[in-house]
Coordinates of C-alpha atoms in Angstrom, one line a residue:
M275 CA -7.5 -20.9 12.9
K276 CA -4.7 -19.1 14.3
L277 CA -5.6 -16.0 15.6
R278 CA -3.2 -12.9 16.9
S279 CA -5.5 -11.1 18.6
R280 CA -5.8 -14.6 21.3
G281 CA -2.6 -12.9 22.4
S282 CA -4.0 -10.2 23.8
L283 CA -7.4 -10.8 24.5
S284 CA -7.7 -14.4 26.2
G285 CA -7.8 -15.8 29.8
I286 CA -6.7 -14.0 32.5
D287 CA -4.0 -12.3 30.9
G288 CA -6.4 -10.8 28.6
T289 CA -9.3 -9.4 31.1
Y290 CA -7.5 -5.3 30.8
A291 CA -8.0 -5.5 27.3
R292 CA -12.1 -7.1 27.4
S293 CA -13.0 -4.7 30.1
L294 CA -11.9 -1.4 27.4
Y295 CA -13.8 -3.2 24.6
H296 CA -17.1 -4.5 26.4
A297 CA -16.8 0.0 27.3
S298 CA -17.2 0.0 24.0
G299 CA -20.3 -2.7 23.6
Y300 CA -18.5 -5.4 22.8
T301 CA -19.5 -8.6 23.8
R302 CA -18.0 -11.8 25.9
D303 CA -19.1 -13.7 23.1
D304 CA -18.1 -10.8 20.4
L305 CA -14.4 -10.8 21.7
N306 CA -13.9 -14.6 21.2
K307 CA -14.1 -14.3 17.3
P308 CA -12.0 -13.3 14.9
L309 CA -11.8 -9.4 15.7
I310 CA -11.0 -8.1 11.9
A311 CA -10.3 -4.2 11.4
I312 CA -12.3 -2.2 9.0
A313 CA -9.0 0.4 8.0
N314 CA -11.8 2.7 6.6
S315 CA -10.4 6.7 5.1
W316 CA -14.1 7.9 5.2
T317 CA -14.1 12.0 6.0
E318 CA -17.1 14.7 5.2
A319 CA -14.0 16.2 3.6
N320 CA -14.4 15.3 0.2
P321 CA -16.6 13.4 -1.9
G322 CA -14.1 10.6 -2.5
H323 CA -14.8 9.0 0.9
Y324 CA -17.6 11.3 1.9
H325 CA -20.0 7.7 1.4
L326 CA -17.5 4.9 2.8
R327 CA -18.8 5.2 6.2
E328 CA -22.2 3.8 4.5
L329 CA -20.1 1.5 2.5
A330 CA -18.4 0.4 6.3
K331 CA -22.1 -0.6 7.2
H332 CA -22.1 -2.8 4.7
V333 CA -19.0 -4.7 5.1
K334 CA -19.4 -5.4 9.0
Q335 CA -22.5 -7.1 8.1
G336 CA -21.2 -9.3 6.0
I337 CA -18.0 -10.0 8.7
I338 CA -20.8 -10.5 11.5
S339 CA -22.4 -13.0 9.1
S340 CA -19.4 -15.2 8.6
G341 CA -18.6 -15.5 12.1
G342 CA -16.4 -12.6 12.3
T343 CA -16.0 -9.0 15.0
P344 CA -15.8 -5.8 13.2
V345 CA -13.8 -3.2 14.7
E346 CA -13.6 0.1 12.6
F347 CA -11.5 2.5 12.9
N348 CA -10.6 5.5 10.6
T349 CA -7.3 7.7 8.9
I350 CA -7.0 10.9 7.3
A351 CA -7.8 11.5 3.8
P352 CA -6.9 14.8 2.2
C353 CA -7.8 15.4 -1.2
D354 CA -5.2 16.5 -4.0
G355 CA -8.2 18.6 -5.4
I356 CA -8.5 21.0 -2.5
A357 CA -5.1 21.0 -1.6
Q358 CA -4.7 22.7 -4.8
G359 CA -1.8 25.1 -4.2
K360 CA 0.1 26.0 -0.6
G361 CA -2.0 23.1 0.8
M362 CA -0.1 20.4 -1.6
H363 CA 2.6 19.9 0.2
Y364 CA 1.0 18.0 2.8
I365 CA -0.4 15.8 0.0
L366 CA 2.4 13.6 -0.7
P367 CA 3.5 13.3 2.9
A368 CA 0.2 11.9 4.0
R369 CA 0.7 8.9 2.3
D370 CA 3.7 8.1 4.1
I371 CA 1.4 9.1 7.1
I372 CA -1.4 7.3 6.2
S373 CA 0.4 4.2 5.7
A374 CA 2.0 4.7 9.6
S375 CA -1.5 5.3 11.5
V376 CA -3.3 2.6 9.6
E377 CA -0.1 -0.1 10.3
L378 CA 0.4 1.3 14.1
M379 CA -2.9 0.4 14.7
I380 CA -3.3 -3.4 13.1
Q381 CA -0.2 -3.5 15.0
S382 CA -1.0 -2.7 18.3
H383 CA -4.4 -4.1 18.4
Q384 CA -3.2 -7.4 16.7
F385 CA -5.8 -8.0 15.2
D386 CA -6.6 -10.8 12.9
G387 CA -7.6 -9.3 9.5
V388 CA -8.5 -6.5 7.7
V389 CA -10.7 -4.9 4.9
M390 CA -9.1 -1.6 3.6
I391 CA -12.3 0.9 2.6
C392 CA -9.9 3.4 0.8
S393 CA -10.6 6.0 -2.0
C394 CA -8.1 8.3 -3.8
D395 CA -4.7 9.4 -4.6
K396 CA -2.8 9.1 -1.9
I397 CA -4.7 7.2 0.8
I398 CA -5.1 3.9 -1.6
P399 CA -1.1 3.6 -2.1
G400 CA -1.1 3.9 1.6
M401 CA -2.7 1.5 2.8
L402 CA -1.1 -0.5 0.1
M403 CA 2.0 -0.1 1.9
S404 CA 0.5 -0.6 5.3
A405 CA -0.9 -4.1 4.3
L406 CA 2.0 -5.6 3.3
R407 CA 4.4 -4.3 6.3
C408 CA 1.2 -6.1 8.7
D409 CA 1.4 -9.1 6.2
I410 CA -1.7 -10.2 7.2
P411 CA -5.4 -11.5 5.8
T412 CA -6.1 -8.0 3.6
I413 CA -8.8 -7.7 1.6
F414 CA -9.6 -4.3 -0.5
L415 CA -12.8 -2.4 -0.8
T416 CA -11.8 0.5 -2.7
G417 CA -14.6 3.3 -2.9
G418 CA -16.3 3.6 -6.2
T419 CA -16.4 6.4 -8.8
M420 CA -18.1 9.4 -9.2
L421 CA -21.0 9.7 -12.0
P422 CA -20.2 11.8 -14.2
Y423 CA -23.0 14.4 -14.9
R424 CA -23.5 14.6 -19.2
S425 CA -20.0 14.1 -20.3
M426 CA -18.4 16.3 -17.8
V427 CA -15.7 15.1 -14.9
A428 CA -13.5 16.5 -12.9
C429 CA -10.7 17.7 -15.2
D430 CA -13.3 19.3 -17.2
V431 CA -13.6 21.8 -14.1
K432 CA -9.6 22.5 -14.4
E433 CA -9.9 23.3 -18.0
A434 CA -12.8 26.1 -17.8
I435 CA -10.4 28.0 -15.4
G436 CA -7.8 28.6 -18.3
A437 CA -10.4 28.5 -21.0
Y438 CA -12.4 31.3 -18.9
K439 CA -8.9 33.4 -18.6
S440 CA -8.5 32.8 -22.1
Q441 CA -12.3 34.5 -22.2
K442 CA -13.3 31.5 -24.3
I443 CA -17.2 30.7 -22.0
T444 CA -18.5 33.3 -19.7
K445 CA -18.1 33.2 -16.0
Q446 CA -21.9 31.7 -16.3
E447 CA -20.3 29.2 -17.9
L448 CA -17.5 28.7 -15.8
E449 CA -20.2 28.6 -13.0
Y450 CA -22.4 25.7 -14.2
I451 CA -19.3 23.7 -14.9
E452 CA -18.2 24.3 -11.8
E453 CA -21.7 22.9 -9.8
N454 CA -21.7 20.0 -11.9
A455 CA -19.3 18.0 -13.1
C456 CA -18.6 16.1 -10.3
G457 CA -21.9 13.8 -10.5
S458 CA -22.0 12.3 -7.3
P459 CA -20.1 11.3 -4.5
G460 CA -16.6 9.1 -5.6
L461 CA -13.5 9.0 -6.5
C462 CA -13.2 11.4 -9.6
S463 CA -14.2 9.7 -13.2
M464 CA -11.6 10.5 -15.1
M465 CA -8.3 8.3 -15.3
G466 CA -6.3 9.9 -12.5
T467 CA -4.2 9.0 -9.9
A468 CA -7.6 7.8 -7.4
S469 CA -8.7 5.5 -10.5
T470 CA -5.2 4.1 -11.4
M471 CA -4.7 2.9 -7.9
S472 CA -7.7 1.4 -7.9
C473 CA -7.6 -0.4 -11.2
I474 CA -3.5 -1.0 -9.6
V475 CA -5.1 -2.7 -6.5
E476 CA -7.4 -4.9 -8.9
A477 CA -4.6 -5.9 -11.0
M478 CA -2.5 -7.2 -7.3
G479 CA -5.4 -9.2 -7.0
L480 CA -6.1 -7.4 -4.0
S481 CA -9.8 -6.3 -4.4
M482 CA -13.1 -8.6 -5.9
P483 CA -13.6 -8.6 -10.2
G484 CA -14.8 -5.3 -10.7
C485 CA -14.5 -2.9 -7.6
A486 CA -11.5 -0.5 -9.1
T487 CA -14.7 0.7 -11.5
M488 CA -17.5 0.4 -10.2
P489 CA -20.3 3.4 -9.5
A490 CA -20.0 4.1 -6.1
V491 CA -23.5 5.6 -5.4
S492 CA -24.9 2.2 -6.8
S493 CA -26.6 -1.0 -5.4
A494 CA -24.1 -3.2 -6.7
K495 CA -21.2 -1.6 -4.7
L496 CA -23.7 -2.0 -1.4
T497 CA -23.8 -5.5 -2.1
S498 CA -20.8 -6.1 -2.8
A499 CA -19.5 -4.6 0.8
R500 CA -21.4 -6.9 1.9
L501 CA -19.7 -9.7 0.0
V502 CA -16.3 -9.0 0.9
G503 CA -17.3 -8.5 4.7
K504 CA -18.4 -11.7 3.7
Q505 CA -14.7 -13.1 1.8
I506 CA -12.2 -11.1 4.5
M507 CA -13.7 -14.5 6.5
K508 CA -13.3 -17.0 4.1
I509 CA -9.7 -15.5 3.3
L510 CA -8.8 -15.6 7.1
K511 CA -9.7 -18.9 7.3
K512 CA -7.4 -20.1 4.2
D513 CA -4.3 -17.7 6.4
L514 CA -3.8 -16.2 3.3
T515 CA -1.9 -12.8 3.6
T516 CA -1.0 -9.6 1.4
T517 CA 2.5 -10.8 0.0
Q518 CA 0.8 -14.5 -1.2
I519 CA -1.0 -12.1 -3.7
V520 CA 1.4 -9.3 -3.6
T521 CA 4.2 -10.7 -5.4
K522 CA 6.7 -9.4 -8.4
A523 CA 5.0 -10.7 -11.2
S524 CA 2.0 -9.4 -9.8
I525 CA 3.5 -6.3 -9.4
I526 CA 4.4 -6.8 -12.7
N527 CA 1.0 -7.6 -13.6
A528 CA -0.1 -4.0 -12.5
I529 CA 2.1 -1.9 -14.4
K530 CA 0.9 -4.1 -17.9
V531 CA -2.7 -3.2 -16.8
G532 CA -1.5 0.9 -16.2
M533 CA 0.3 1.2 -18.8
S534 CA -2.6 -0.4 -21.4
I535 CA -5.0 2.1 -19.8
G536 CA -3.1 5.2 -19.9
G537 CA -2.8 5.4 -16.4
S538 CA -1.4 8.5 -14.0
T539 CA 2.3 9.6 -14.3
N540 CA 2.1 9.6 -10.0
M541 CA 2.3 5.1 -10.4
L542 CA 5.8 5.4 -10.9
L543 CA 5.8 7.1 -7.3
H544 CA 4.0 4.9 -5.5
I545 CA 4.3 1.4 -7.1
P546 CA 8.2 1.9 -6.4
A547 CA 7.1 2.5 -2.5
I548 CA 4.8 -0.6 -3.0
A549 CA 7.4 -2.5 -3.7
R550 CA 10.2 -1.6 -1.3
E551 CA 7.6 -2.9 1.6
I552 CA 8.7 -6.5 0.0
G553 CA 12.3 -5.4 -1.2
I554 CA 11.4 -5.2 -4.2
D555 CA 13.3 -2.9 -6.2
I556 CA 10.8 -1.2 -9.6
P557 CA 13.1 1.2 -11.3
L558 CA 12.1 3.6 -13.5
S559 CA 13.5 2.1 -16.4
L560 CA 11.3 -1.0 -15.8
F561 CA 8.6 0.7 -16.4
D562 CA 9.9 2.4 -19.5
E563 CA 10.7 -0.7 -20.5
I564 CA 6.8 -2.4 -19.7
S565 CA 5.3 1.2 -22.0
R566 CA 7.6 0.1 -24.8
K567 CA 6.3 -3.5 -24.8
T568 CA 2.5 -3.2 -23.6
P569 CA 0.3 -1.7 -26.2
L570 CA -2.5 1.0 -25.0
L571 CA -6.0 -0.3 -25.5
A572 CA -8.0 2.8 -24.2
K573 CA -8.1 6.2 -23.1
F574 CA -10.0 7.9 -20.5
K575 CA -10.6 11.8 -19.6
P576 CA -9.2 13.5 -19.8
A577 CA -7.3 12.3 -22.7
S578 CA -10.3 11.3 -24.5
N579 CA -14.6 11.5 -24.3
Y580 CA -14.2 8.9 -22.4
N581 CA -14.9 8.3 -18.5
L582 CA -15.0 5.5 -15.8
L583 CA -18.5 4.5 -16.0
D584 CA -17.4 4.0 -19.7
F585 CA -14.7 1.8 -18.7
H586 CA -16.9 0.1 -16.3
E587 CA -19.7 -0.5 -18.8
A588 CA -17.2 -2.1 -20.8
G589 CA -16.0 -4.4 -18.6
G590 CA -13.7 -2.8 -16.5
V591 CA -10.1 -4.2 -15.5
S592 CA -11.3 -8.2 -16.0
A593 CA -11.7 -6.6 -20.0
I594 CA -8.1 -5.2 -20.4
M595 CA -6.9 -8.2 -18.2
K596 CA -8.5 -10.3 -20.6
A597 CA -7.0 -8.7 -23.8
L598 CA -3.6 -8.5 -22.3
E599 CA -3.9 -12.6 -21.0
S600 CA -1.4 -13.1 -23.9
V601 CA 1.2 -11.2 -21.9
L602 CA 0.5 -11.8 -17.9
D603 CA 0.6 -13.9 -15.4
L604 CA -2.1 -15.0 -14.8
D605 CA -1.8 -18.3 -12.4
L606 CA -1.5 -15.7 -9.3
M607 CA -3.8 -16.2 -6.5
T608 CA -6.1 -13.8 -5.4
V609 CA -8.4 -12.6 -2.5
T610 CA -10.9 -14.4 -4.0
C611 CA -9.0 -17.4 -2.9
K612 CA -8.4 -18.7 -6.9
T613 CA -6.4 -17.3 -9.2
M614 CA -5.9 -14.3 -11.1
R615 CA -6.8 -16.6 -14.4
E616 CA -9.8 -18.3 -13.0
N617 CA -11.0 -14.3 -12.5
I618 CA -11.2 -13.3 -15.8
A619 CA -12.3 -16.8 -17.5
N620 CA -15.6 -15.5 -18.5
A621 CA -14.4 -11.8 -18.8
K622 CA -15.8 -9.8 -22.0
I623 CA -15.0 -6.6 -23.8
M624 CA -18.2 -5.2 -23.6
R625 CA -17.8 -1.8 -25.3
P626 CA -15.1 -2.2 -28.5
E627 CA -15.2 1.1 -29.0
V628 CA -13.3 2.0 -25.0
I629 CA -11.9 -1.1 -24.8
H630 CA -9.4 -1.8 -28.0
S631 CA -7.7 -5.8 -28.6
L632 CA -4.0 -6.7 -28.7
D633 CA -4.7 -6.7 -32.5
D634 CA -6.4 -3.7 -32.5
P635 CA -4.5 -1.0 -30.4
I636 CA -4.9 2.8 -29.9
S637 CA -0.8 2.5 -29.8
S638 CA 1.8 0.4 -29.6
E639 CA 2.9 1.5 -26.6
G640 CA 2.1 1.8 -23.2
G641 CA 0.9 5.1 -21.6
I642 CA 3.5 7.0 -19.9
A643 CA 7.4 7.7 -21.1
V644 CA 10.1 7.4 -19.2
L645 CA 13.2 10.4 -20.2
F646 CA 17.0 10.7 -19.5
G647 CA 19.5 12.6 -20.7
N648 CA 21.8 15.4 -19.2
L649 CA 18.7 17.2 -17.8
A650 CA 17.4 14.3 -16.5
P651 CA 20.3 11.6 -15.3
N652 CA 17.8 10.2 -13.0
G653 CA 14.7 9.9 -15.4
A654 CA 11.6 12.0 -15.8
V655 CA 8.0 11.3 -16.2
V656 CA 5.4 12.0 -18.6
K657 CA 2.2 10.7 -19.6
Q658 CA 2.6 10.3 -23.8
S659 CA -0.8 9.0 -24.4
G660 CA -2.3 12.7 -23.4
I661 CA -0.2 14.5 -26.3
N662 CA -0.5 15.8 -29.1
P663 CA 1.4 14.2 -31.8
K664 CA 3.0 17.2 -33.0
M665 CA 4.5 18.0 -29.4
M666 CA 6.0 14.1 -29.3
V667 CA 9.3 15.6 -30.7
H668 CA 9.9 19.8 -29.5
S669 CA 12.6 21.8 -28.7
G670 CA 12.4 26.0 -27.1
Q671 CA 13.5 28.6 -25.1
A672 CA 13.4 27.7 -21.8
K673 CA 11.6 30.5 -19.7
V674 CA 11.9 29.6 -15.7
F675 CA 10.1 29.8 -13.0
D676 CA 11.2 28.8 -9.2
S677 CA 7.2 27.9 -8.1
E678 CA 4.2 27.1 -9.2
E679 CA 2.9 30.6 -8.2
E680 CA 5.7 32.1 -10.2
V681 CA 4.1 30.2 -13.9
R682 CA 0.5 30.5 -12.6
D683 CA 0.5 34.5 -12.6
Y684 CA 2.6 34.2 -15.9
L685 CA 0.5 32.4 -17.7
S686 CA -2.5 34.5 -16.0
S687 CA -0.7 37.5 -17.5
K688 CA -0.5 35.5 -20.7
Q689 CA 3.1 36.5 -21.4
V690 CA 3.3 33.0 -22.8
K691 CA 4.4 32.8 -26.3
P692 CA 3.8 29.5 -28.9
G693 CA 7.3 27.6 -28.3
D694 CA 7.8 28.1 -25.2
V695 CA 10.0 25.9 -22.4
L696 CA 8.4 26.5 -18.7
V697 CA 10.6 25.4 -16.2
I698 CA 8.8 25.0 -12.5
R699 CA 11.8 24.0 -10.3
Y700 CA 12.0 23.5 -6.5
E701 CA 8.4 21.7 -6.1
G702 CA 10.2 18.2 -5.7
P703 CA 10.3 15.9 -2.7
K704 CA 12.7 17.8 -1.2
G705 CA 12.6 21.8 -2.1
G706 CA 8.5 21.5 -2.3
P707 CA 8.8 20.0 -0.1
G708 CA 5.7 18.1 -0.9
M709 CA 6.0 17.6 -4.2
R710 CA 3.7 19.5 -5.4
E711 CA 1.6 18.7 -8.1
L712 CA 0.9 21.1 -10.9
S713 CA -1.9 20.5 -12.2
I714 CA -4.1 23.7 -12.1
P715 CA -1.0 25.1 -14.4
A716 CA -1.0 22.3 -16.7
A717 CA -4.8 22.7 -17.4
L718 CA -4.9 26.4 -17.8
L719 CA -2.3 25.8 -20.6
I720 CA -4.7 23.7 -22.2
G721 CA -7.3 25.9 -21.4
M722 CA -5.6 28.6 -23.5
G723 CA -5.1 26.3 -26.3
L724 CA -0.8 26.1 -25.8
G725 CA -1.7 22.4 -25.5
D726 CA -0.2 21.5 -28.9
S727 CA 2.7 24.0 -28.5
V728 CA 4.5 25.0 -25.4
A729 CA 5.5 22.6 -22.9
M730 CA 6.2 22.0 -19.1
I731 CA 9.2 20.3 -17.4
T732 CA 8.9 20.4 -13.5
D733 CA 10.9 17.9 -10.7
G734 CA 7.0 18.5 -9.2
R735 CA 4.5 16.3 -10.5
Y736 CA 1.2 16.4 -12.4
S737 CA -1.6 14.4 -12.2
G738 CA -2.9 11.9 -13.4
A739 CA -5.6 14.0 -15.5
S740 CA -3.4 16.1 -16.5
R741 CA -2.8 16.2 -20.3
G742 CA -0.4 17.7 -22.9
P743 CA 3.6 17.8 -22.9
C744 CA 4.1 17.4 -19.1
I745 CA 7.1 16.5 -18.0
G746 CA 7.6 16.0 -14.5
H747 CA 9.4 13.5 -11.9
V748 CA 12.7 15.2 -13.0
C749 CA 15.5 13.7 -11.1
P750 CA 18.2 14.8 -9.2
E751 CA 15.5 17.7 -8.2
A752 CA 16.7 21.5 -8.1
A753 CA 17.3 21.2 -4.4
E754 CA 19.6 18.3 -4.5
G755 CA 21.7 20.5 -7.4
G756 CA 20.1 18.7 -10.7
T757 CA 20.6 19.9 -13.4
I758 CA 16.5 21.6 -13.5
A759 CA 18.3 24.0 -11.4
L760 CA 20.9 25.0 -13.3
I761 CA 18.6 26.2 -16.1
K762 CA 18.6 30.0 -17.1
D763 CA 15.4 31.8 -19.6
G764 CA 16.7 31.7 -22.8
D765 CA 18.1 28.1 -22.3
I766 CA 17.5 25.7 -25.5
I767 CA 15.7 22.5 -24.3
D768 CA 15.1 19.6 -26.3
I769 CA 12.3 17.0 -25.5
D770 CA 12.1 13.7 -27.7
I771 CA 9.7 11.1 -26.3
P772 CA 9.4 8.7 -28.9
N773 CA 13.1 8.5 -28.8
R774 CA 13.5 9.0 -24.1
K775 CA 15.7 11.8 -24.9
L776 CA 15.4 15.5 -22.5
N777 CA 18.0 17.8 -22.8
V778 CA 19.2 20.8 -22.6
R779 CA 21.8 22.5 -25.2
L780 CA 24.9 23.2 -22.6
S781 CA 28.2 21.7 -22.3
E782 CA 29.4 19.5 -19.9
S783 CA 32.4 22.3 -18.9
E784 CA 28.9 24.9 -19.1
L785 CA 26.8 22.8 -16.4
Q786 CA 29.9 22.7 -13.9
S787 CA 30.4 26.2 -14.1
R788 CA 26.9 26.9 -13.2
K789 CA 27.1 24.3 -10.6
A790 CA 29.6 26.3 -9.0
N791 CA 28.1 28.6 -8.4
W792 CA 24.9 27.4 -7.6
K793 CA 23.6 27.5 -3.7
P794 CA 20.5 26.0 -3.1
K795 CA 17.4 27.7 -1.9
E796 CA 15.5 28.2 1.3
P797 CA 11.9 25.5 1.5
K798 CA 8.9 27.4 0.5
V799 CA 7.5 25.8 3.3
S800 CA 8.8 24.9 6.7
G801 CA 7.9 24.0 10.4
G802 CA 5.9 20.9 11.8
F803 CA 6.0 17.5 9.6
L804 CA 7.4 19.3 6.8
D805 CA 10.2 19.7 8.2
I806 CA 11.3 15.7 9.3
Y807 CA 9.8 15.2 5.9
R808 CA 12.4 17.3 4.0
K809 CA 15.0 15.4 5.7
I810 CA 14.7 12.1 5.0
V811 CA 12.6 11.8 1.7
T812 CA 14.0 9.7 -0.4
D813 CA 14.3 11.1 -4.7
A814 CA 11.3 10.5 -6.9
N815 CA 13.0 8.4 -8.7
K816 CA 13.1 5.9 -5.3
G817 CA 9.2 6.5 -4.7
A818 CA 9.5 9.7 -2.9
V819 CA 9.5 7.2 0.6
L820 CA 10.9 8.0 4.4
S821 CA 13.6 6.3 4.7
I822 CA 16.5 7.0 7.0
D823 CA 19.4 4.9 4.7
K824 CA 18.4 6.3 1.4

């Protein structure tokens, strides 16, 4: 094997580096073996990552038994759910810091291969970006899913807040849901961004079959961790690098899988950012083209009563890909050192009520639609699989808010009226800054019983676990002088999801007149890294990546 680590560890010139490793307990024999990094997002700060240190122990055992030397390091892992409100400004920017931190550690130490152990919304895509930059033998071990408590999962907590504020449940009932809904460590057992991105990793061929949906605290997860340690050594011997697995074809496969399971709208931020690392452009229009041709085969909380344990029992990603077999490119290499076709050869749908077949889809189109119009010339994104059919076409008067806090207060004061279109702006990548997730206002709307009569539109984003008529990622954003910055209370907004339209009933001359009088607002949060982020982040339709050449 050609080992990168030999460049810094071999011969007389490697004496200093070896001496430093010795001080960490590594023997001379250890340093003569392939050095396999374990990039771990373990933290005690949230349940998605709380158990990952234990998984890393089993990965190390697998590496050692197969002739390698594991070297573990960590990166940050903030939680979207805990960061609601002010903290959310920092969440999307964390993705690019995670990516850079993992890249810099791998490249500075010249590791020979890497196991990426990760969970949650920004950590998985961040590590995917770094994996493509480093392009060495790599395998992902996503953390697995949280156990549901009876029928409850994390998204039920958010909707319960709205139900309590509408006096539909008591404080005692709310506290019961709060204390029990998150049943164990692991990523939230709903089709949010974390679960979507785990499925994307598996669909691209970067994790072992079954990894995405396997319960986090199962014995099977511990066994799989040890097998991952063994498998990275096989990948290393074959010199199978990340860019041999992640290609445009595997990315297209992943998008189709994401659409077929009603995945998070946030994948439309992350997949373009990931693809950009290998010079591939994935425009919003391509997502919509794929969604129109890819049937919806499964829906999960909050869009249905099924959770991710149900998904796993039904066969998980392998079963979905088997169902989609005729529309996927399956002759692609994966981390099993076999093709995806070989990986799913024996896959079956074990619970047909959870995963439908192509002959009996839930819907003829995928879970996400991309809208265009004078309100969103560069696109806007909506999870159509989570919308009440009566709201697929809707017109209403705009009620405008310049922050998440303003719309939260408005909802809490119960002033909202059926038919309204709530417009929340200056929450985009630059305007927030940080493109905050408006999942609490979205859940309040549902909990208050307004999900079939009131729409939301924002240049921010929503949680993958949001449902209802919530349109996000409006581009250009308000901070760039996009049309959303020019909307006034009372303007009529037309939403037509089947025809992919999002318009405000204003003439071009009126829009130009308003634009001439528009002045940008000061950011709600400033200082530190956010000042840098705001200056170099691209628009949401380009993945909200950091780039000095936008």
